Tab-separated table of C-alpha atoms in Angstrom:
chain	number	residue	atom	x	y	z
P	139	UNK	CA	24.026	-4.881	21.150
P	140	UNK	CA	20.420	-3.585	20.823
P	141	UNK	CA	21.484	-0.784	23.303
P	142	UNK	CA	23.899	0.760	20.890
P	143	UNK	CA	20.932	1.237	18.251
P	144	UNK	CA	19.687	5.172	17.952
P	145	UNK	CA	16.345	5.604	19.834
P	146	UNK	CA	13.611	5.801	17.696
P	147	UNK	CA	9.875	6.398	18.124
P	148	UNK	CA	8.059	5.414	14.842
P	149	UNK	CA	4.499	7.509	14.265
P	150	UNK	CA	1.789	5.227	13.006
P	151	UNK	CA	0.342	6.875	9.748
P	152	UNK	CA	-2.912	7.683	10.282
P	153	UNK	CA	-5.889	6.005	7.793
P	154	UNK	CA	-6.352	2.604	6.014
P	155	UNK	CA	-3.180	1.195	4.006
P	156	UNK	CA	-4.557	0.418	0.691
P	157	UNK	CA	-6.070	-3.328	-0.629
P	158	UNK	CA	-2.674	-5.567	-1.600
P	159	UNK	CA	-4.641	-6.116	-4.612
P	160	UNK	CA	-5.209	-2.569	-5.927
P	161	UNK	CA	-2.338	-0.615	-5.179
P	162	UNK	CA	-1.944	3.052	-6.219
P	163	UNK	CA	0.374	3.509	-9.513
P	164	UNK	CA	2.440	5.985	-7.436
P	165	UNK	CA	3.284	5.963	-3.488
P	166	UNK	CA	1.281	3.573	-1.573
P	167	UNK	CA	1.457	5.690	1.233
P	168	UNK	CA	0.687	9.177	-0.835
P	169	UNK	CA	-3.515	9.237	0.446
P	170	UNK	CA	-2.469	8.933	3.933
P	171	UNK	CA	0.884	10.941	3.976
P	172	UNK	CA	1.506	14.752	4.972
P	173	UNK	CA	3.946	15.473	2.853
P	174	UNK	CA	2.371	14.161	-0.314
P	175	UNK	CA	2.139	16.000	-3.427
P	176	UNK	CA	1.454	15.242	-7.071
P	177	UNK	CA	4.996	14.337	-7.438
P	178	UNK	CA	3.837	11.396	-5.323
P	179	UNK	CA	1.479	9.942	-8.180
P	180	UNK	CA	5.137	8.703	-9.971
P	181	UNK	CA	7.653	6.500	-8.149
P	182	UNK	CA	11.404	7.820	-7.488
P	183	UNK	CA	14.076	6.373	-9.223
P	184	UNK	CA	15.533	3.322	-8.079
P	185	UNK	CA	18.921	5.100	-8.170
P	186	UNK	CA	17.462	7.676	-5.809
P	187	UNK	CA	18.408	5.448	-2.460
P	188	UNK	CA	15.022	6.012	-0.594
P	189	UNK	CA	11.568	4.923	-2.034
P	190	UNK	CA	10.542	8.292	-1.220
P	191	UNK	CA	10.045	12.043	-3.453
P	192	UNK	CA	10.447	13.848	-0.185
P	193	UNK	CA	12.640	11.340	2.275
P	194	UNK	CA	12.897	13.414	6.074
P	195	UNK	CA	16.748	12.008	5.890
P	196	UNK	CA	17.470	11.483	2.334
P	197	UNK	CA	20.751	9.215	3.279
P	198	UNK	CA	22.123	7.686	6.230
């Protein structure tokens, strides 16, 4: 069964994730992610799918 899933190689993201206890108001990811941009300082809409602004696959 685990033979059927896709192969993927995830990419660490480079940097310190942030303290649980003072997150970020936007992206949590946004200081340490290459594709961030100020859209990144508000989160997406829950109704968007992906937790994401700028998803690489925005749905499966």
């Amino acid at each position: 069964l685990l033979d059927a899933l896709p192969d993927r190689a995830f990419a660490p993201i480079p940097g310190m994730p942030p303290e649980l206890s003072d997150l970020p108001g936007g992206c949590a990811f946004a200081p340490r992610c290459p594709r961030a941009t100020d859209l990144c300082a508000t989160r997406p809409e829950p109704a968007a799918g992906v937790a994401c602004h700028h998803p690489e696959h925005p749905r499966a």
